[in-house]
Coordinates of C-alpha atoms and ligand atoms in Angstrom, one line a residue:
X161 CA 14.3 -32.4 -50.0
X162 CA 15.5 -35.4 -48.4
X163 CA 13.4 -38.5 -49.4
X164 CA 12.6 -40.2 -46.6
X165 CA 10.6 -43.6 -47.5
X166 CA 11.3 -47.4 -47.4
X167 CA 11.9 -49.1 -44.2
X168 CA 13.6 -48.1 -41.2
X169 CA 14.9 -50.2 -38.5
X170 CA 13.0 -49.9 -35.5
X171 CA 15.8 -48.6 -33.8
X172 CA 16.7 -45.7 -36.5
X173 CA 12.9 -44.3 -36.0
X174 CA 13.3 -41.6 -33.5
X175 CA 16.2 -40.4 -35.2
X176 CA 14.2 -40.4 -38.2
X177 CA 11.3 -39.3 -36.4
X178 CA 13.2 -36.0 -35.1
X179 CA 14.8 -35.5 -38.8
X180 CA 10.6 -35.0 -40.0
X181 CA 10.6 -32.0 -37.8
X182 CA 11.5 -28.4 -39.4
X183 CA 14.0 -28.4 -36.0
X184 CA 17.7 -28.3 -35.9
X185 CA 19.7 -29.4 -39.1
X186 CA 23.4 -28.7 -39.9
X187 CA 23.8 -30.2 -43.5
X188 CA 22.3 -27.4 -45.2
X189 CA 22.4 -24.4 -46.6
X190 CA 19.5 -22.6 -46.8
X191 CA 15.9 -23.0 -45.8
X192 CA 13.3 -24.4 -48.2
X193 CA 12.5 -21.7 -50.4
X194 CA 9.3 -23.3 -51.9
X195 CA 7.1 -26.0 -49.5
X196 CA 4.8 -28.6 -51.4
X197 CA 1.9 -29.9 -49.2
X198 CA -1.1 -31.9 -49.7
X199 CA -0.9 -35.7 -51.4
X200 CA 2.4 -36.3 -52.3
X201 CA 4.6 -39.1 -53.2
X202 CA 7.5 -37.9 -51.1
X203 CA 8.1 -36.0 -47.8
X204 CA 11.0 -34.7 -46.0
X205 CA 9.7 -32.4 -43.1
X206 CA 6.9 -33.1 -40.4
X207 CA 3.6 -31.1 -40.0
X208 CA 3.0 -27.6 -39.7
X209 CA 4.1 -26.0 -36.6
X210 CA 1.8 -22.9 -36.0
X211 CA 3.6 -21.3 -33.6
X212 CA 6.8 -21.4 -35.2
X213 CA 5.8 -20.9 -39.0
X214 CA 3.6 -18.0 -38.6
X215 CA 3.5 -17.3 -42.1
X216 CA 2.1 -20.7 -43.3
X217 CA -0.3 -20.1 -40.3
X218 CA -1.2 -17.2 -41.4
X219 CA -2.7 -18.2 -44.3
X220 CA -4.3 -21.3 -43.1
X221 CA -1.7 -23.6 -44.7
X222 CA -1.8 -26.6 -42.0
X223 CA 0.2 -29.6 -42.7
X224 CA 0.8 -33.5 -41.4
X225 CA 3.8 -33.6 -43.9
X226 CA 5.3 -31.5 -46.7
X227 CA 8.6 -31.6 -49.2
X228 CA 10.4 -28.5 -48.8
X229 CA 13.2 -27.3 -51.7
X230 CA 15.7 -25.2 -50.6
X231 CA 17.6 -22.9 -53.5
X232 CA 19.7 -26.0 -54.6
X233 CA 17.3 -28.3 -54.8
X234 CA 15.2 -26.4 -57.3
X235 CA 18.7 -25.3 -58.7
X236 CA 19.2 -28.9 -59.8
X237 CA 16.0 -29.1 -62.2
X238 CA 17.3 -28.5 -65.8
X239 CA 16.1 -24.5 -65.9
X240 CA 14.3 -23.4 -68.8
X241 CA 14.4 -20.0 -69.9
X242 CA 11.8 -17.9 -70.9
X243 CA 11.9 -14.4 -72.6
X244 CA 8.4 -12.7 -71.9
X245 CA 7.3 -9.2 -71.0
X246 CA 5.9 -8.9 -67.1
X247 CA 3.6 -6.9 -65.8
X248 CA 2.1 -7.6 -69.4
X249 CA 2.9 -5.3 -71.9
X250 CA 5.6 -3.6 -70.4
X251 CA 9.6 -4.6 -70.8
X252 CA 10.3 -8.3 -71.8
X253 CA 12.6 -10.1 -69.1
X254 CA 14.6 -13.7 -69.6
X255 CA 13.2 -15.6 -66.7
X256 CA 14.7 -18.8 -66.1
X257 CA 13.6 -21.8 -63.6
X258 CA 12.4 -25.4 -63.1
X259 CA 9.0 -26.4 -65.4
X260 CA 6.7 -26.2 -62.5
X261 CA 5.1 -30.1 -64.1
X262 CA 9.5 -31.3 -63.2
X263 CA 9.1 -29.7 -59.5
X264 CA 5.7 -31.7 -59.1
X265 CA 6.4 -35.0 -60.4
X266 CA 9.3 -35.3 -58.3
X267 CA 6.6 -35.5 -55.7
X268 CA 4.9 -37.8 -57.7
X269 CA 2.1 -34.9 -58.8
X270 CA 0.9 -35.1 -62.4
X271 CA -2.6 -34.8 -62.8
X272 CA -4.0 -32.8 -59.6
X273 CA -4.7 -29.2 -59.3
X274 CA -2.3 -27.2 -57.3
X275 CA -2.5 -23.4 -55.6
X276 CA -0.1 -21.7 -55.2
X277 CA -0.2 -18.7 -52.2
X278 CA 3.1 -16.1 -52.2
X279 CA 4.2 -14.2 -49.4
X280 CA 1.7 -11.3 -49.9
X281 CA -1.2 -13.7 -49.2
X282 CA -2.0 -14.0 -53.2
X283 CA -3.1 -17.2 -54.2
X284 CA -4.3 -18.5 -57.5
X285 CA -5.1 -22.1 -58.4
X286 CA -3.4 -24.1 -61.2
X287 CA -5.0 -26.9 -63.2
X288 CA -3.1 -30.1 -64.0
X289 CA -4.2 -29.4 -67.8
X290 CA -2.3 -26.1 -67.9
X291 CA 0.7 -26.9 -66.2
X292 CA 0.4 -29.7 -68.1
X293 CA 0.0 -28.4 -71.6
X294 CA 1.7 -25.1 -71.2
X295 CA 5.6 -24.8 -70.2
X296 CA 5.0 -22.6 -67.2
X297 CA 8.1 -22.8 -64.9
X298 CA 8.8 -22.0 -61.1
X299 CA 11.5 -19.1 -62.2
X300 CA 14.3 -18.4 -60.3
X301 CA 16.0 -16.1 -61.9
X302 CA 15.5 -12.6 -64.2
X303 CA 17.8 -11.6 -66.3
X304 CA 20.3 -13.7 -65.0
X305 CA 19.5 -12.3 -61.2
X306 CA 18.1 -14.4 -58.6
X307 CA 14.6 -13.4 -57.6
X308 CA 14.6 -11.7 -53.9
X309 CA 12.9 -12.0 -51.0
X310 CA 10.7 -8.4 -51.4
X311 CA 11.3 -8.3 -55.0
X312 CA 9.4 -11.4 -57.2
X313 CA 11.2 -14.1 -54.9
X314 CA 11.7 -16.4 -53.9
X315 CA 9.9 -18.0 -56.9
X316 CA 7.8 -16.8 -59.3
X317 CA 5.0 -18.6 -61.7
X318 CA 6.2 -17.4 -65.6
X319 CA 4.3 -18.7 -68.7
X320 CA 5.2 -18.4 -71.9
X321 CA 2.8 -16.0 -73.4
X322 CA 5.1 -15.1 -76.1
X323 CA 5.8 -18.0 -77.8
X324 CA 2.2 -20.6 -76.8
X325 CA -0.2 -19.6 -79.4
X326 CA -2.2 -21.0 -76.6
X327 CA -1.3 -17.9 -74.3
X328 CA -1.3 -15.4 -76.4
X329 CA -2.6 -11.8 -74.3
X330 CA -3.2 -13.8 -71.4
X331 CA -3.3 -11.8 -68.3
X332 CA -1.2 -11.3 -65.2
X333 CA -3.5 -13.1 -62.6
X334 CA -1.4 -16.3 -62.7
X335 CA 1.8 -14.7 -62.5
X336 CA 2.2 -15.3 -59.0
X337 CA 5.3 -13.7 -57.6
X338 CA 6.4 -14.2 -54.1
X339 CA 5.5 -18.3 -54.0
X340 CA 6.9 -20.1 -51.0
X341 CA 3.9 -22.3 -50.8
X342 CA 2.6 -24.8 -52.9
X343 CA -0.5 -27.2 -52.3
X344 CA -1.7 -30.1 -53.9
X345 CA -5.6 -30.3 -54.3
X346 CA -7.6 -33.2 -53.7
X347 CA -10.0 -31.7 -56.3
Ligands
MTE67 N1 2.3 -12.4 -55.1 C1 1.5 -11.7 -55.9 N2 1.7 -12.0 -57.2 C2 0.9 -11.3 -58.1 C3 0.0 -10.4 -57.7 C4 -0.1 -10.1 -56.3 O1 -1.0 -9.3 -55.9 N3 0.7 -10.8 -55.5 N4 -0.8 -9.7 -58.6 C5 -0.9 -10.3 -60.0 C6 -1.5 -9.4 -60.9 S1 -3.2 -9.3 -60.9 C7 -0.8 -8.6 -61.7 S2 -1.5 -7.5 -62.8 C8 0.7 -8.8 -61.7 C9 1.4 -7.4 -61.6 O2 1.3 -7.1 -60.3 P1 2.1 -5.8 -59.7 O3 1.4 -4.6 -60.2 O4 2.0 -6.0 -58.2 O5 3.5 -6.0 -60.2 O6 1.2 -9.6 -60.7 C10 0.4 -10.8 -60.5 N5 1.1 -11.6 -59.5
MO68 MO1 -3.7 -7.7 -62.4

């Protein structure tokens, strides 16, 4: 994300204008790996362009305005690590990524529900109170490996169900794997 607020000289606004639009951009990497939409604090990109982002279409994910991350972005949260079993029960894995509370209050998110939707379509909704009182990150990485686009990438919701007393057996259903979209809800 590029933060893009204060004032802007009359004069800089169509350059600005044309730098809110998911269009051509040479001083970057990568594309945003995970998109944050709804009531945010911040924005860098313009709305939702059905016709060229099929995939948020897809899935009815329409936008004025959104904060993307690209890999180095979320990269530059302090990671937190968490060894936990996934699918439940079977072989325990170090995942490692942002706190998904540190990727939201960027945007200036702390106390609104969010849901998540992955590239399969899968979509689970995430209370402020849990992401709030639980250390659930936006992981990144397993065993030390990034998460792939096909595999559990680009991101992947992990909670630590081995060391919350709070989360103890919990279930897989808000391990969402896949996430590239993220929306804030107006509750
Ligand atoms: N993107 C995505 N994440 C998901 C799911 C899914 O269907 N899609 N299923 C959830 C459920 S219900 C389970 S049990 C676990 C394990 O799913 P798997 O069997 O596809 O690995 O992933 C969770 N995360
Ligand atoms: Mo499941």
């Amino acid at each position: 994300m590029r933060f893009m607020t204060g004032f802007v000289a009359p004069a800089l606004l169509a350059g600005v204008l044309a730098a809110c639009q998911p269009t051509a951009e040479t001083n970057r990497v990568g594309p945003d790996l995970v998109t944050l939409h709804g009531p945010l604090a911040q924005y860098d990109r313009g709305g939702m362009q059905a016709a060229e982002e099929p995939l948020f279409a897809s899935y009815g994910l329409a936008f004025e305005r959104a904060l993307g991350f690209t890999a180095s972005e979320l990269a530059a949260f302090d990671p937190l690590t968490l060894d936990t079993d996934f699918p439940a029960g079977s072989d325990t894995h170090s995942f490692s990524g942002p706190l998904l509370r540190d990727v939201l209050a960027l945007a200036g998110v702390s106390d609104r529900s969010v849901r998540v939707t992955a590239l399969d379509g899968y979509q689970r909704d995430i209370s402020a109170d849990r992401y709030q009182s639980h250390d659930v990150i936006l992981a990144l990485f397993q065993d030390g490996r990034p998460l792939g686009i096909g595999g559990r990438g680009p991101a992947m919701l992990v909670w630590p169900r081995g060391t919350d007393p709070a989360l103890t057996g919990m279930n897989d259903d808000d391990w969402v794997y896949g996430v590239f979209a993220i929306e804030v809800l107006t509750d």
